[in-house]
């Protein structure tokens, strides 16, 4: 009896202890729920406190972290993730579970979820109404292929129809359109090309047209410019914060420099780029107009151009519309020598069945047409007939609800980059033809996708920027300079413009417009062989180290007719003049020399007596002198330049670009003495001739100097005095 009582007492005591401990656990537990509401959009998270030692003392600090428990609900939709049914990220050879780590409220109508593996999910409401449209955008890490988010919808919603990723759901009050990139086995699958999901009221009564956008806020020029300015500021700040990143991309660097240059900070942007990137191997020809290394970058440019030529040739036979997704297609069609194949591609495009094309292909056709209008109107005319059909196809792909426009294709939303590219094509076409409806449509498309650009990472921002930089000449581009027959002179540059000028049959000039006081680097193609080049109106000699000097310089590759130029601008407009040495053939008068000198000159050099042209004393009119042909052929990768030999000095000292104006007004007797000096130099000993015609390789290894006009005049006067004395 006593044992039974004792046993009961122990049992009751144990139960009481368990209850008391449970009460303490419940009362003092550290887990807590986080619930945030954005209208009918609700976010639920679970947090826990952990303890760790403070750095300044042994006291412990409680830090709140999120448990892997997430739920987002809105009008019957349910997005969730926990340890039992976890979100996943897919790479090429594996899948990894990702967990919620943090969240941030980006506005009164939106929030952003942070996951492991640099993955983000953003929820945005169009307005504060109960039936506002909901947009979900996913941001994937660089090498990821897909993001999987657990999802289901309430039993109160009935599925009315399903087609190509578009679901029509209905409850007792209304019907909804749910558009998902891909849905299978309880997971929504996001990719980089299909990164948006959309949920909005279903409307079957109205067919959308671009005229519906006339009064939208984003259609206003001032509002649109604000969105673009905000985007560029986000790009600059994001890239600047990532400049120390070991995996910094070249596209990010180029976009950063071009965007900074728009704000008048070109030199500051160049100084911001770390030396490790400038000297690294992740560079290509893309950044060469800013960061030099032209010899190596020229090889990369040649390969890229060759690849485009092969693609154009192949497409002329296969008739594939994919070629119109290539950037700068119009410029490559211009420099492509086979005009028959180039026209064939454009003719094929005009006959495409537009309904069979993708939005990317259609956008590319419009972009190529806009580019060709300023490059080759004959080519542009071949595309003109299909442009209205392309605009109509884009209109049909648009959905406008609650002041936000989205574009979908085959039941999936376009990626942000592709949507901006489509909007830019529509906007440019509208601007060219002054079509106010299309101008506003382009603004709304771009503005709708860039309104939340503050949440984009620097890679996305830098990839979008080239699409919007079509009117920013600082961004590296192909400049078509001159075209004659199948030969095209063009340049890879960041200059504002490069104009072609033909002075005479033996003199060609490029006029380069760029920021005064700044330097940039240009790769010219199709530059025919020349003997002498003039920079700052002074003759320059090539130097393989030309990029390292605080001055302009060049290297010329004769076999490919390529001119690599560093252009340092003392003025915004700088001249590059190339001349071919020749014998004048018109308006001749014999050179006044002694018969003995003339006879000896003929005998040794086997040429006709050199004659000089009658000249005027105008400052801009060259005083022509007899020109001697070089005794040795220049190196294939160089041409005459700044460090002139004694013979070259004699032949160029009286031109207005290389001598003071006072020298042009010298007497006829002094000109004759100069010509006599030239003839006498031909009879100098063999040793002196070898000294004055050094091997080009030896000349390149000499220090980089300019032979100024004062030095040339002094040497000429000394030689004249010596001849008079003799």
mmCIF file of C-alpha atoms in Angstrom, residues 68-71 79-88 98-100 115 149-150:
data_model
loop_
_atom_site.group_PDB
_atom_site.id
_atom_site.type_symbol
_atom_site.label_atom_id
_atom_site.label_comp_id
_atom_site.label_asym_id
_atom_site.label_seq_id
_atom_site.Cartn_x
_atom_site.Cartn_y
_atom_site.Cartn_z
ATOM 1 C CA UNK A 68 14.773 28.097 -43.378
ATOM 2 C CA UNK A 69 11.034 28.630 -43.339
ATOM 3 C CA UNK A 70 9.367 30.883 -45.913
ATOM 4 C CA UNK A 71 5.821 31.489 -47.124
ATOM 5 C CA UNK A 79 5.094 30.288 -52.584
ATOM 6 C CA UNK A 80 6.946 28.416 -49.855
ATOM 7 C CA UNK A 81 10.228 26.778 -48.858
ATOM 8 C CA UNK A 82 11.405 24.857 -45.770
ATOM 9 C CA UNK A 83 13.691 21.988 -44.832
ATOM 10 C CA UNK A 84 11.178 19.368 -46.015
ATOM 11 C CA UNK A 85 10.420 21.053 -49.365
ATOM 12 C CA UNK A 86 13.360 23.293 -50.141
ATOM 13 C CA UNK A 87 14.069 25.690 -53.002
ATOM 14 C CA UNK A 88 16.841 24.480 -55.340
ATOM 15 C CA UNK A 98 19.238 26.946 -51.156
ATOM 16 C CA UNK A 99 18.009 28.499 -47.914
ATOM 17 C CA UNK A 100 16.540 31.873 -47.051
ATOM 18 C CA UNK A 115 18.957 33.013 -50.598
ATOM 19 C CA UNK A 149 10.688 27.466 -56.096
ATOM 20 C CA UNK A 150 7.978 25.296 -54.426
#
